[in-house]
mmCIF file of C-alpha atoms in Angstrom:
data_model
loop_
_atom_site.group_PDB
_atom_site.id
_atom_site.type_symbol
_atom_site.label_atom_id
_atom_site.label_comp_id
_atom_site.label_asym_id
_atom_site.label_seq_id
_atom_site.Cartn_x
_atom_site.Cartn_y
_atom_site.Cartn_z
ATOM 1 C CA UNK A 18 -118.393 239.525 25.879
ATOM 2 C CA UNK A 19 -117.932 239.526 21.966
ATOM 3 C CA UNK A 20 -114.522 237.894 22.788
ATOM 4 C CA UNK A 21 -115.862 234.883 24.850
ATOM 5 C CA UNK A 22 -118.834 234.555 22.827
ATOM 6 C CA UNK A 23 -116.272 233.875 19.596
ATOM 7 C CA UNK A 24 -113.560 232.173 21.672
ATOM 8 C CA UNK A 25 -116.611 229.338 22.651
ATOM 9 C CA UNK A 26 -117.769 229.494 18.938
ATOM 10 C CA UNK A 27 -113.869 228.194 17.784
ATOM 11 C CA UNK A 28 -113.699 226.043 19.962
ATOM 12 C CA UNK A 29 -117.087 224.265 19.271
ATOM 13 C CA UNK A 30 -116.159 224.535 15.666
ATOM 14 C CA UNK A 31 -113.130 222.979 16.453
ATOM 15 C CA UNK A 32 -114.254 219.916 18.364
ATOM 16 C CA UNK A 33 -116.906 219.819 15.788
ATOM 17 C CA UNK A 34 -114.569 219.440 13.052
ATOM 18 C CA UNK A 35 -112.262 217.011 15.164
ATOM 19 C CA UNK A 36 -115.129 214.872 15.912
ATOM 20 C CA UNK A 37 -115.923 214.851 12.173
ATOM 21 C CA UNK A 38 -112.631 213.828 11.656
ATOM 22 C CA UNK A 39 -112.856 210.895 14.126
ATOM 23 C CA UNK A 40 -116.087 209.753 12.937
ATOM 24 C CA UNK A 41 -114.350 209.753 9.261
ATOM 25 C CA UNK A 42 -111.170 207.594 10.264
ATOM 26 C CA UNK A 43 -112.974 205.131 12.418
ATOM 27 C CA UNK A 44 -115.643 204.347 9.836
ATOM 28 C CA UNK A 45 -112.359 204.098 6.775
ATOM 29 C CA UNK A 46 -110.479 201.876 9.216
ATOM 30 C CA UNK A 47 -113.625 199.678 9.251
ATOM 31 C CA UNK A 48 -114.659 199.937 5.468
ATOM 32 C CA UNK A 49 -110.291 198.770 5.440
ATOM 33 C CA UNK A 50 -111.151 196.288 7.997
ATOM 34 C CA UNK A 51 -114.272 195.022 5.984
ATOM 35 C CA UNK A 52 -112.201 194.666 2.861
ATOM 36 C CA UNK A 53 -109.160 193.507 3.885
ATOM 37 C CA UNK A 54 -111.109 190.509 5.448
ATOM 38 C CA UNK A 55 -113.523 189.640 2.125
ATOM 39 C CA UNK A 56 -109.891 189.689 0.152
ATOM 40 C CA UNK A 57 -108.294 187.001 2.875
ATOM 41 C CA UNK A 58 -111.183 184.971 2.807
ATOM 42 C CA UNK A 59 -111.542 185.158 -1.280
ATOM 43 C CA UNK A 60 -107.575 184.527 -1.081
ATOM 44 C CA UNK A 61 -107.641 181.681 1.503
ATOM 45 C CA UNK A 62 -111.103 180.343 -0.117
ATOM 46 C CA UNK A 63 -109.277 180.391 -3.755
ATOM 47 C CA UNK A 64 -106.336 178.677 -2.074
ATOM 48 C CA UNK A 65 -108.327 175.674 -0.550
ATOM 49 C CA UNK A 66 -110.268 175.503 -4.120
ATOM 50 C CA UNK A 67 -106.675 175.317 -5.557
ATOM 51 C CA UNK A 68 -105.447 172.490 -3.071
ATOM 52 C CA UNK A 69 -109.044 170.647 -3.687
ATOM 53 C CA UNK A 70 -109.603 169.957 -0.212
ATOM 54 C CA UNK A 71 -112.852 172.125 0.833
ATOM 55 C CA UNK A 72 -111.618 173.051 3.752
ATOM 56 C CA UNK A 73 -107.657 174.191 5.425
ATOM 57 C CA UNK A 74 -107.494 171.293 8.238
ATOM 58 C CA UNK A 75 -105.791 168.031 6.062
ATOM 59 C CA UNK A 76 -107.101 165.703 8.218
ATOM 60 C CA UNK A 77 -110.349 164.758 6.558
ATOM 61 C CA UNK A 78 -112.224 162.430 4.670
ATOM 62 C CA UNK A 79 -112.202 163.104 0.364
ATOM 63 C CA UNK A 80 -114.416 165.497 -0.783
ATOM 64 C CA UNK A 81 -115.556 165.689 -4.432
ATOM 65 C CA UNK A 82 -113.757 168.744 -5.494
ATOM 66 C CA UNK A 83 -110.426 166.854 -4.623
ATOM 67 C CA UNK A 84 -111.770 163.849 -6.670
ATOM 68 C CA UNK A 85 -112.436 166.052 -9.929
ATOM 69 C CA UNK A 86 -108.646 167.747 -9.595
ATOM 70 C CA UNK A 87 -106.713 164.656 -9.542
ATOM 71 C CA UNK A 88 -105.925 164.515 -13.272
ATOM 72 C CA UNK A 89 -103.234 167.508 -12.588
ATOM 73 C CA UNK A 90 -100.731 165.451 -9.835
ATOM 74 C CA UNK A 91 -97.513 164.170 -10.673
ATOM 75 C CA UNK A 92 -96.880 160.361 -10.703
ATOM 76 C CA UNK A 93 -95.712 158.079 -7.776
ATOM 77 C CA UNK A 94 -93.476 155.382 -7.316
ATOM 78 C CA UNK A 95 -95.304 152.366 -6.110
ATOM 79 C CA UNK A 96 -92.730 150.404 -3.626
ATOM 80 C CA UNK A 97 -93.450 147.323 -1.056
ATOM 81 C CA UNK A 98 -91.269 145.569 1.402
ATOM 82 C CA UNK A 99 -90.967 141.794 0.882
ATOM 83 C CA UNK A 100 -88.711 138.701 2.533
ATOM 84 C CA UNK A 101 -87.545 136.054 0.603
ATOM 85 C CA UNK A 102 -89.805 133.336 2.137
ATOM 86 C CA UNK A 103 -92.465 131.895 -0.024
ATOM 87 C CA UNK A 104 -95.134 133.496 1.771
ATOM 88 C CA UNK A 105 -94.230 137.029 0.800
ATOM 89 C CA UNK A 106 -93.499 135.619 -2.474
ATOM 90 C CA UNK A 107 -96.681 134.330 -4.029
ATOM 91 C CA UNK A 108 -98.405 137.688 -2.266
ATOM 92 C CA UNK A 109 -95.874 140.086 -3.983
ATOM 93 C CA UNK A 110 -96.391 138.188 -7.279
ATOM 94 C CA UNK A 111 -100.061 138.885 -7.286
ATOM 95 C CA UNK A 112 -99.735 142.384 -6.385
ATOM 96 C CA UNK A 113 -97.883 142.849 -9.051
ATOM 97 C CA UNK A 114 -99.787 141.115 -11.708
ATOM 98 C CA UNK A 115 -102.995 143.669 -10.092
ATOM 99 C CA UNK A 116 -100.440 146.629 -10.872
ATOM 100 C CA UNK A 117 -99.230 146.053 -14.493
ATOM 101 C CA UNK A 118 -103.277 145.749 -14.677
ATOM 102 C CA UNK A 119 -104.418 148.888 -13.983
ATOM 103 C CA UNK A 120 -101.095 150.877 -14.272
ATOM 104 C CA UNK A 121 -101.679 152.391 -17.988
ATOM 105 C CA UNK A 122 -105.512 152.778 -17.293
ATOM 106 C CA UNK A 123 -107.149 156.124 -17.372
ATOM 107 C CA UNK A 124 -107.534 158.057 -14.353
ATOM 108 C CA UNK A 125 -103.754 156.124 -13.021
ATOM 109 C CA UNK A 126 -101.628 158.304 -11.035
ATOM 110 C CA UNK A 127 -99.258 154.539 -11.380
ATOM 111 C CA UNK A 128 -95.593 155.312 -12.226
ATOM 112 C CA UNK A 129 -92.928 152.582 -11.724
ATOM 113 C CA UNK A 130 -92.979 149.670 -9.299
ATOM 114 C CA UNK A 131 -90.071 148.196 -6.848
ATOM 115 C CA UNK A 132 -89.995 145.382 -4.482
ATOM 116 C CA UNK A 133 -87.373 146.303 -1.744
ATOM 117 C CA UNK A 134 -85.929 143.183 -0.661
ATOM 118 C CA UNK A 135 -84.897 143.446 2.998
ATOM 119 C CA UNK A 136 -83.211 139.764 2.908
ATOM 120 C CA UNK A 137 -79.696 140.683 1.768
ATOM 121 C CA UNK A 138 -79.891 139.042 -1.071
ATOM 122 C CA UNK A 139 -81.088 138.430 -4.432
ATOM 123 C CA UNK A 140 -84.162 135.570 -5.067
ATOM 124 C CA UNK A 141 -85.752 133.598 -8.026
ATOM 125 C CA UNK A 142 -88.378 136.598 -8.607
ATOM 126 C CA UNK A 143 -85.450 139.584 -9.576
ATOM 127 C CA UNK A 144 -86.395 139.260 -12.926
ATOM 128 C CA UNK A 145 -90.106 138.975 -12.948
ATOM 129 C CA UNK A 146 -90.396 142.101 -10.349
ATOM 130 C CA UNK A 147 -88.117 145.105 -10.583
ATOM 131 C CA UNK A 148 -86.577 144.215 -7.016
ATOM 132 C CA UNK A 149 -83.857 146.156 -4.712
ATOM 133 C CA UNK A 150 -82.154 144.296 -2.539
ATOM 134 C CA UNK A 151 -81.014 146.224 0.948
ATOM 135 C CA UNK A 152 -79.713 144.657 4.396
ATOM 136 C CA UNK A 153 -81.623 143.165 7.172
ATOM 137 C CA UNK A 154 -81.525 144.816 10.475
ATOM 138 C CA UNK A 155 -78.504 143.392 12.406
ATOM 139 C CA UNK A 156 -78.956 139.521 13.637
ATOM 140 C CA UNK A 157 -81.276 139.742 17.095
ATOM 141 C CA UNK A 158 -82.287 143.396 16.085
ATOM 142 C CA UNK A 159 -86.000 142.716 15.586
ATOM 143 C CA UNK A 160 -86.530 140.286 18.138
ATOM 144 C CA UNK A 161 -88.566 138.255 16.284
ATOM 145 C CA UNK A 162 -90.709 141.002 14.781
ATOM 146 C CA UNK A 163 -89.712 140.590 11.045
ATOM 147 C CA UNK A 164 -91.634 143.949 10.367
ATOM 148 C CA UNK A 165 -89.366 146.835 11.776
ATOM 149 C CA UNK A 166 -86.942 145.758 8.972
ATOM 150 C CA UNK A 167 -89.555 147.637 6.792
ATOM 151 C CA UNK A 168 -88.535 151.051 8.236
ATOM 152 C CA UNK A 169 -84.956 150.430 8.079
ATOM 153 C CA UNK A 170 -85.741 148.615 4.236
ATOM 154 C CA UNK A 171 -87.261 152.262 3.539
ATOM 155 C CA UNK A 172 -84.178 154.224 4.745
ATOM 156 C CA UNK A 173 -81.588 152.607 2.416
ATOM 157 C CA UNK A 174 -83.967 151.951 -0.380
ATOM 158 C CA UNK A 175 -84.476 156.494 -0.011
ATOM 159 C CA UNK A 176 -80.556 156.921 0.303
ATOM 160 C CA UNK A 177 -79.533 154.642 -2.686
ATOM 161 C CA UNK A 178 -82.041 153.921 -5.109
ATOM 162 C CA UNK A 179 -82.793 156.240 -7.529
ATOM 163 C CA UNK A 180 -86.130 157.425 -8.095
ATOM 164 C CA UNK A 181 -87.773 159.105 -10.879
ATOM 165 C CA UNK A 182 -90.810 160.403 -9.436
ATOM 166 C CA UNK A 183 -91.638 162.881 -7.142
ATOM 167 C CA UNK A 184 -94.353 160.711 -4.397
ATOM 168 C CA UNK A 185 -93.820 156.965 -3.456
ATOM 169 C CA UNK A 186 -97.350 155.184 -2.286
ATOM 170 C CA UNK A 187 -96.114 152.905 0.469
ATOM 171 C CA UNK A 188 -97.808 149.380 -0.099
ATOM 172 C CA UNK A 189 -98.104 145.863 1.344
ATOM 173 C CA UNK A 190 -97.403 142.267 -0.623
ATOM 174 C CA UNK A 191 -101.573 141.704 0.372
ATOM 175 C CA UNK A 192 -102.575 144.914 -1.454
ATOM 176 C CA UNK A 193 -104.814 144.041 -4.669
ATOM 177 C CA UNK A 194 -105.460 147.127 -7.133
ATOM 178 C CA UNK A 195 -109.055 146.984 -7.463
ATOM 179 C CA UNK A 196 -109.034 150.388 -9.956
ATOM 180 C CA UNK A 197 -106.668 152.475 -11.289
ATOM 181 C CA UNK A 198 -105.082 154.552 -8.532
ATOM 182 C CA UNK A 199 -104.555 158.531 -8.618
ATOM 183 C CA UNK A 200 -102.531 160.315 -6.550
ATOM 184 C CA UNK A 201 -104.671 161.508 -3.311
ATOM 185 C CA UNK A 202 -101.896 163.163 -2.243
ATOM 186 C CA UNK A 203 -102.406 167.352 -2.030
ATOM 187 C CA UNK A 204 -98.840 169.298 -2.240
ATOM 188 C CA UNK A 205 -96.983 168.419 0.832
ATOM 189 C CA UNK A 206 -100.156 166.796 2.776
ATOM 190 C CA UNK A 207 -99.525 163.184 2.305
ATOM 191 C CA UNK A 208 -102.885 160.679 2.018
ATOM 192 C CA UNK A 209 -103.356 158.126 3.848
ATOM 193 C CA UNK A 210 -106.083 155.240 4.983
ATOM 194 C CA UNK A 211 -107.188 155.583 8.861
ATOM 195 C CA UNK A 212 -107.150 152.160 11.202
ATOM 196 C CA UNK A 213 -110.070 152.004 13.628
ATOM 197 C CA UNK A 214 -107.657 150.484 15.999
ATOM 198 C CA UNK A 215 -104.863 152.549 15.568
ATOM 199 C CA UNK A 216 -106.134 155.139 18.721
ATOM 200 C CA UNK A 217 -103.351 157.409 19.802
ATOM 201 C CA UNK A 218 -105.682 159.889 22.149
ATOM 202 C CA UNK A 219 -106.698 156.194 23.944
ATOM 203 C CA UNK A 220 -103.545 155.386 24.070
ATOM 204 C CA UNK A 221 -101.936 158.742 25.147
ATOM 205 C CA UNK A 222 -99.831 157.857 28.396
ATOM 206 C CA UNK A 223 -97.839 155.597 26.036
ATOM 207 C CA UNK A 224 -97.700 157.425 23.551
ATOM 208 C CA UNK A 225 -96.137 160.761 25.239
ATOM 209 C CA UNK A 226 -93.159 158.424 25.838
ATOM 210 C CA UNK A 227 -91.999 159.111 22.192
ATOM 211 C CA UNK A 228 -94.236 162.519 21.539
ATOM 212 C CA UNK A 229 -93.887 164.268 24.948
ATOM 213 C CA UNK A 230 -94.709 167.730 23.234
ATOM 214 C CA UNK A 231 -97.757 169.141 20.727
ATOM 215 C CA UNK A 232 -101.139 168.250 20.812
ATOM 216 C CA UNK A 233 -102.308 163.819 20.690
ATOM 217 C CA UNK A 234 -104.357 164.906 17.774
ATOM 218 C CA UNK A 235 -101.271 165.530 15.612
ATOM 219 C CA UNK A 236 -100.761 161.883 15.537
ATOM 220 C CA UNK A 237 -103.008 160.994 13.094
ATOM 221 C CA UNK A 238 -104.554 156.967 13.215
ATOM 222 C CA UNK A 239 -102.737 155.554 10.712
ATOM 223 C CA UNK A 240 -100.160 152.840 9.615
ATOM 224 C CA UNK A 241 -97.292 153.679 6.675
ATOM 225 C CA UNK A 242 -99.225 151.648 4.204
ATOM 226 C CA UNK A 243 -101.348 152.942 2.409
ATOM 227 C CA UNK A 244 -99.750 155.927 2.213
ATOM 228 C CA UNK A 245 -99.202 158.228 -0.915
ATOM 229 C CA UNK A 246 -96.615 161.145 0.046
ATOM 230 C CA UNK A 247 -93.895 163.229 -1.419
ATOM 231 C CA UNK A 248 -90.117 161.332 -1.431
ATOM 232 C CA UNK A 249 -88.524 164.302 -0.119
ATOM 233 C CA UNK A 250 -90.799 164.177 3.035
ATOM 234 C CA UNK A 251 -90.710 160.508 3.515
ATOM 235 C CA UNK A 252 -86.808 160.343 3.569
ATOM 236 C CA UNK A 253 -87.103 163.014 6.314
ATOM 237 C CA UNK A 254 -89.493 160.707 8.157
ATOM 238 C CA UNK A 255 -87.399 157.449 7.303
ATOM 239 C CA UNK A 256 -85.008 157.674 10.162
ATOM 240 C CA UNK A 257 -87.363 158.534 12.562
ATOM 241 C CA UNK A 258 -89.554 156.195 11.945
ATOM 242 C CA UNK A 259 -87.123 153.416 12.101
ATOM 243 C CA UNK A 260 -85.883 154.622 15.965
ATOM 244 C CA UNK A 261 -89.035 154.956 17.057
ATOM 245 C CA UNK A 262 -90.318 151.414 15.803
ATOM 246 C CA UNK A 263 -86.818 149.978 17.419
ATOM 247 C CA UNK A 264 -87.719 152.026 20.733
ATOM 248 C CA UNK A 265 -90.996 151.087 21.073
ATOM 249 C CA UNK A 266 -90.114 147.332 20.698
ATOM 250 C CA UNK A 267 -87.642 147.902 23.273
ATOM 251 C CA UNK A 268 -90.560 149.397 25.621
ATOM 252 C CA UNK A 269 -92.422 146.815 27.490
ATOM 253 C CA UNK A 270 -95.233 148.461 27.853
ATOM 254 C CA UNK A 271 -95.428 149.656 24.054
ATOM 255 C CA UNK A 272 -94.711 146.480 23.142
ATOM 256 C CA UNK A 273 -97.212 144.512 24.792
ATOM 257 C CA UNK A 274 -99.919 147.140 23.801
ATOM 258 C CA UNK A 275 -99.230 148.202 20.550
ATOM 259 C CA UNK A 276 -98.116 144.349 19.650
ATOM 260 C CA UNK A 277 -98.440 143.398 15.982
ATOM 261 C CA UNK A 278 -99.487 147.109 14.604
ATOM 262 C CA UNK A 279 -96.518 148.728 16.698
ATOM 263 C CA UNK A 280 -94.614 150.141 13.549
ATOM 264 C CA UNK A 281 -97.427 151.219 12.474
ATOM 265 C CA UNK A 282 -97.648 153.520 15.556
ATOM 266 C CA UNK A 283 -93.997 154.430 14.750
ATOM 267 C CA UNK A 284 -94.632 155.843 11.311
ATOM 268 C CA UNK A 285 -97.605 158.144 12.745
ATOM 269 C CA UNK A 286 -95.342 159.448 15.829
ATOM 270 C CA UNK A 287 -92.555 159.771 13.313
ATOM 271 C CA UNK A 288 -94.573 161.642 10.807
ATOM 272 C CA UNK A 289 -95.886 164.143 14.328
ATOM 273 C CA UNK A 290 -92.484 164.898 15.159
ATOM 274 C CA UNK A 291 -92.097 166.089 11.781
ATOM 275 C CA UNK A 292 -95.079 167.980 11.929
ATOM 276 C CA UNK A 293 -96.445 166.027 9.145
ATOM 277 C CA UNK A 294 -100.253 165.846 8.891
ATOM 278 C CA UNK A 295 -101.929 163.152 6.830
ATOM 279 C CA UNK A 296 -105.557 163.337 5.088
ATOM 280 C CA UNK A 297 -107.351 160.457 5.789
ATOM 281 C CA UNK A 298 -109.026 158.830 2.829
ATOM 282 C CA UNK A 299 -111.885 156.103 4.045
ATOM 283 C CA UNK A 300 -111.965 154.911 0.308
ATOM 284 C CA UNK A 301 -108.408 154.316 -0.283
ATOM 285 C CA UNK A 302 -109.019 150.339 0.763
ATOM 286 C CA UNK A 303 -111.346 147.806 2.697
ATOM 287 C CA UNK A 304 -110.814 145.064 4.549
ATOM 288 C CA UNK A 305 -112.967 141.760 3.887
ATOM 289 C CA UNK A 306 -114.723 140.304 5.602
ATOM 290 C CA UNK A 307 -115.486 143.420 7.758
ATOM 291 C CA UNK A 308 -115.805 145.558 4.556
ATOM 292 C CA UNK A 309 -118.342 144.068 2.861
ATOM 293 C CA UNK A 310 -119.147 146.646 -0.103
ATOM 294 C CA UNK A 311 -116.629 147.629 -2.569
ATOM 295 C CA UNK A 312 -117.775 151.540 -3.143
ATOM 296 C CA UNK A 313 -115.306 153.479 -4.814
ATOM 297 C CA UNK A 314 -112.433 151.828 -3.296
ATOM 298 C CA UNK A 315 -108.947 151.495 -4.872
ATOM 299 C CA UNK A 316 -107.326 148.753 -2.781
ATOM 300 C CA UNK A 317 -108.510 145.019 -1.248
ATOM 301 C CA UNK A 318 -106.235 144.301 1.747
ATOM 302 C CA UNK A 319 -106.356 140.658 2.271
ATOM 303 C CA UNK A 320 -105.165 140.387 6.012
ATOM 304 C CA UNK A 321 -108.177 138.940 7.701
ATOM 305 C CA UNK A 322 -109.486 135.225 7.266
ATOM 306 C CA UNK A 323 -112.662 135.035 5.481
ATOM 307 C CA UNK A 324 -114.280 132.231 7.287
ATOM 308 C CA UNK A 325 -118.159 131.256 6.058
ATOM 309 C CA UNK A 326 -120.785 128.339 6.446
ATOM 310 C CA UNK A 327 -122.143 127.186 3.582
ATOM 311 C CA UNK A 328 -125.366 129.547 4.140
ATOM 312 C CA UNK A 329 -123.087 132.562 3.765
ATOM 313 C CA UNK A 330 -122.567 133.187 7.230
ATOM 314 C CA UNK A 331 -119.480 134.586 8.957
ATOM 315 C CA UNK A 332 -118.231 132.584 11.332
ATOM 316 C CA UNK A 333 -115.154 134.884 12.198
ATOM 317 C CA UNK A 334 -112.629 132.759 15.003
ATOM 318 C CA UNK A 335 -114.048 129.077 13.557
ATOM 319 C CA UNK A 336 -112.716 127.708 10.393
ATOM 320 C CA UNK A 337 -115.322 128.160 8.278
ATOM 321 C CA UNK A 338 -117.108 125.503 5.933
ATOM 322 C CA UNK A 339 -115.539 127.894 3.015
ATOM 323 C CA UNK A 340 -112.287 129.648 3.811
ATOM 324 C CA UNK A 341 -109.729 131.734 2.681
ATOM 325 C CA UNK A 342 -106.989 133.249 4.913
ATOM 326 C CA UNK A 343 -103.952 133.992 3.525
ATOM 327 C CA UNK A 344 -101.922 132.526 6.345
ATOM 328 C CA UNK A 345 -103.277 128.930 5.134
ATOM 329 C CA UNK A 346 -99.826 129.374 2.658
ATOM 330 C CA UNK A 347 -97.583 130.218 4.399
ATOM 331 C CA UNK A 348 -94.625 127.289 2.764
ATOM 332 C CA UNK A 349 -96.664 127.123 -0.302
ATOM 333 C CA UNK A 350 -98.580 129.359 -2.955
ATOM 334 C CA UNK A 351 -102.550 129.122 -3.181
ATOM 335 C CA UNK A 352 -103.663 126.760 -5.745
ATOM 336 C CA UNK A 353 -105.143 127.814 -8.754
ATOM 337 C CA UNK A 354 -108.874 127.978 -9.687
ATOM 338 C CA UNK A 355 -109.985 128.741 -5.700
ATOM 339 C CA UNK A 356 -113.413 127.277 -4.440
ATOM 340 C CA UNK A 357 -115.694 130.387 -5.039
ATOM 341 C CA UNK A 358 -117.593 131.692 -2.085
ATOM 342 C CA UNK A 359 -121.377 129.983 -1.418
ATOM 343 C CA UNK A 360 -124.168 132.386 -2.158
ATOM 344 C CA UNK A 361 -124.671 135.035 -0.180
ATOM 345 C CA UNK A 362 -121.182 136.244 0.687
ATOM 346 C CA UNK A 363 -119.938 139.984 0.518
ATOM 347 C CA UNK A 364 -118.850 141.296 -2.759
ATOM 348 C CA UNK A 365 -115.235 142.199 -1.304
ATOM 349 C CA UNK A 366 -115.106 138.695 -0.244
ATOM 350 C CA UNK A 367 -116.003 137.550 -3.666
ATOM 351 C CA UNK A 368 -113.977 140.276 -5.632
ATOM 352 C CA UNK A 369 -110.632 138.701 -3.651
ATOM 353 C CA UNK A 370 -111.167 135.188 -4.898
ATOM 354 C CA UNK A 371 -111.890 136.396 -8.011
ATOM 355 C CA UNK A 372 -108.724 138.306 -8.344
ATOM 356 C CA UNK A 373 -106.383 135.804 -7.376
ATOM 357 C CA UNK A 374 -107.552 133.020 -9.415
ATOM 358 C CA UNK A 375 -107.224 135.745 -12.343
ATOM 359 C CA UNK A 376 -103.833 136.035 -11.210
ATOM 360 C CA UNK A 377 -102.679 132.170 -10.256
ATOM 361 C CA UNK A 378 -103.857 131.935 -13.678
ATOM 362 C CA UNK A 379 -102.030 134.149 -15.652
ATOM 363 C CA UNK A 380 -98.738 134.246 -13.917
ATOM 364 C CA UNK A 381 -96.253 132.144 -15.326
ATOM 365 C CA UNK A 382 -94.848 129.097 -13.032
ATOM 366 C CA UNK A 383 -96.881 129.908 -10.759
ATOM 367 C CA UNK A 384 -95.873 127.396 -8.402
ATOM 368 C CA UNK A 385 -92.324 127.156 -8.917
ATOM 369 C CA UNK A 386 -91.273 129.008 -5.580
#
């Protein structure tokens, strides 16, 4: 009896002690557990502090805390792509004159400044704009669609140029600096400005033709311009870019629905193939007349018609009692000293006038095209 009394008594003790023990390791592999995730989250919190963005997905609008780390970001090469007709001309010269402007002014992420020249040859402005000349696609190439020589203008200008700095912001001939301009860019996530009609999820059946894998959302609504992002990304993206704008255009379908902002689809299915992700800056430009406040904006794209009566009213598809659309030049430059806008009128719209008669003004010859 004495035997099986103490033989029950071990073994109690000894499922006593083993449940003591199990009681100890589950509750350290928790208190592990516990600590293990506060560090990841301190780490992956620090690391999103470091980047400035306030959050780990790239694709969002600016936050403040990126606004108030910009002063740390290394310099980029401003570059446009320009023809030789007089239309591109007189647009690249103001652009210009906006740079040099605001280039040296605090807060200016601004390094040096080329115009690629996608004509073949050299033109009257080589000295007044630091200008690299490249080749036009092949005769017939384009079909008429003088714009997917920009791609292939950004392929050779990447492959033989050589550029100091380590981002390039991609930029259009009817981009006016408003401010100085920092670079938005965070590490490898490139920033640029999202189109409201650039719509790849509404557009999805077409789109699949040239991103048949990975989710819609990884084409992000953009165009190439503006866009600030690292040289050694954007050469990978160059090539790509350039097939897909040539295979859309060759796509009837694509063609006729993506129409005059096609390449602009190419350079966001380029950059998804990549697996490039973009973070999309609302402030980096507006568009008069439909942006009518300035805010904190950095860029005035000019491609709309302003078109007002004389009581300030838009009158958007009617020429307007005052006007100013760009395409009104198109053999010769704008006149200086521009009618101002009547009372009434946005501040974008006025801030554009403004800005080019500064310029007309100031540039020398200005109309010896």
């Amino acid at each position: 009896m004495r035997n099986f009394t103490n033989g029950i008594g071990r073994r109690n003790i000894s499922r006593g002690i083993l449940f003591l023990w199990v009681v100890l390791t589950i509750g350290f592999c928790l208190a592990t557990y516990s600590l293990t995730t506060f560090l990841l989250i301190r780490i992956q919190s620090t690391r999103i502090s470091d980047h400035g963005s306030g959050r780990s997905d790239p694709v969002m609008e600016m936050p403040e805390t990126r606004k108030l780390a910009r002063g740390s970001n290394p310099k980029f090469h401003v570059v446009v792509t320009a023809t030789d007709a007089i239309y591109s001309k007189w647009q690249c010269r103001i652009m210009y004159y906006w740079y040099k402007k605001v280039k040296d002014l605090p807060g200016s992420g601004m390094g040096g400044f080329t115009r690629v020249l996608h004509s073949g040859r050299s033109d009257n402005l080589m000295e007044e704009i630091p200008t690299f000349v490249v080749d036009p696609l092949p005769n017939g190439l384009d079909r008429g669609y003088v714009v997917l020589n920009r791609p292939w203008a950004f392929v050779q200008w990447l492959e033989k140029a050589t550029i100091e700095e380590k981002y390039v912001l991609m930029a259009e001939p009817d981009h006016l600096f408003v401010r100085p301009l920092p670079n938005l860019a965070v590490g490898k996530y490139p920033v640029a400005f999202p189109f409201f009609y650039i719509k790849p999820a509404e557009n999805e059946k077409i789109v699949r033709k040239f991103y048949p894998k990975g989710s819609i959302s990884n084409v992000d609504p953009i165009g190439n311009s503006p866009v600030i992002i690292r040289k050694s990304i954007l050469k990978k993206i160059a090539p790509t870019w350039m097939n897909v704008s040539l295979r859309i255009k060759n796509d009837t379908e694509a063609d006729t629905t993506f129409g005059w902002v096609q390449e602009m689809y190419a350079y966001a299915i380029a950059s998804a193939l990549h697996g490039v992700k973009h973070i999309l800056h609302k402030e980096f430009m507006v568009q008069p007349p439909w942006d009518q406040k300035l805010g904190d904006t950095y860029i005035i794209h000019y491609t709309y018609g302003c078109d007002y009566n004389m009581k300030g009213e838009l009158t958007y598809g009617k020429i307007g009692e005052w006007r100013f659309d760009k395409r009104t030049y198109l053999s010769n430059p704008p006149p200086k000293n521009l009618t101002l806008p009547p009372p009434g009128i946005p501040e974008t719209v006025v801030r554009l006038v403004t800005m080019v008669n500064e310029a007309t003004a100031n540039i020398p010859g200005w109309e010896n095209l």
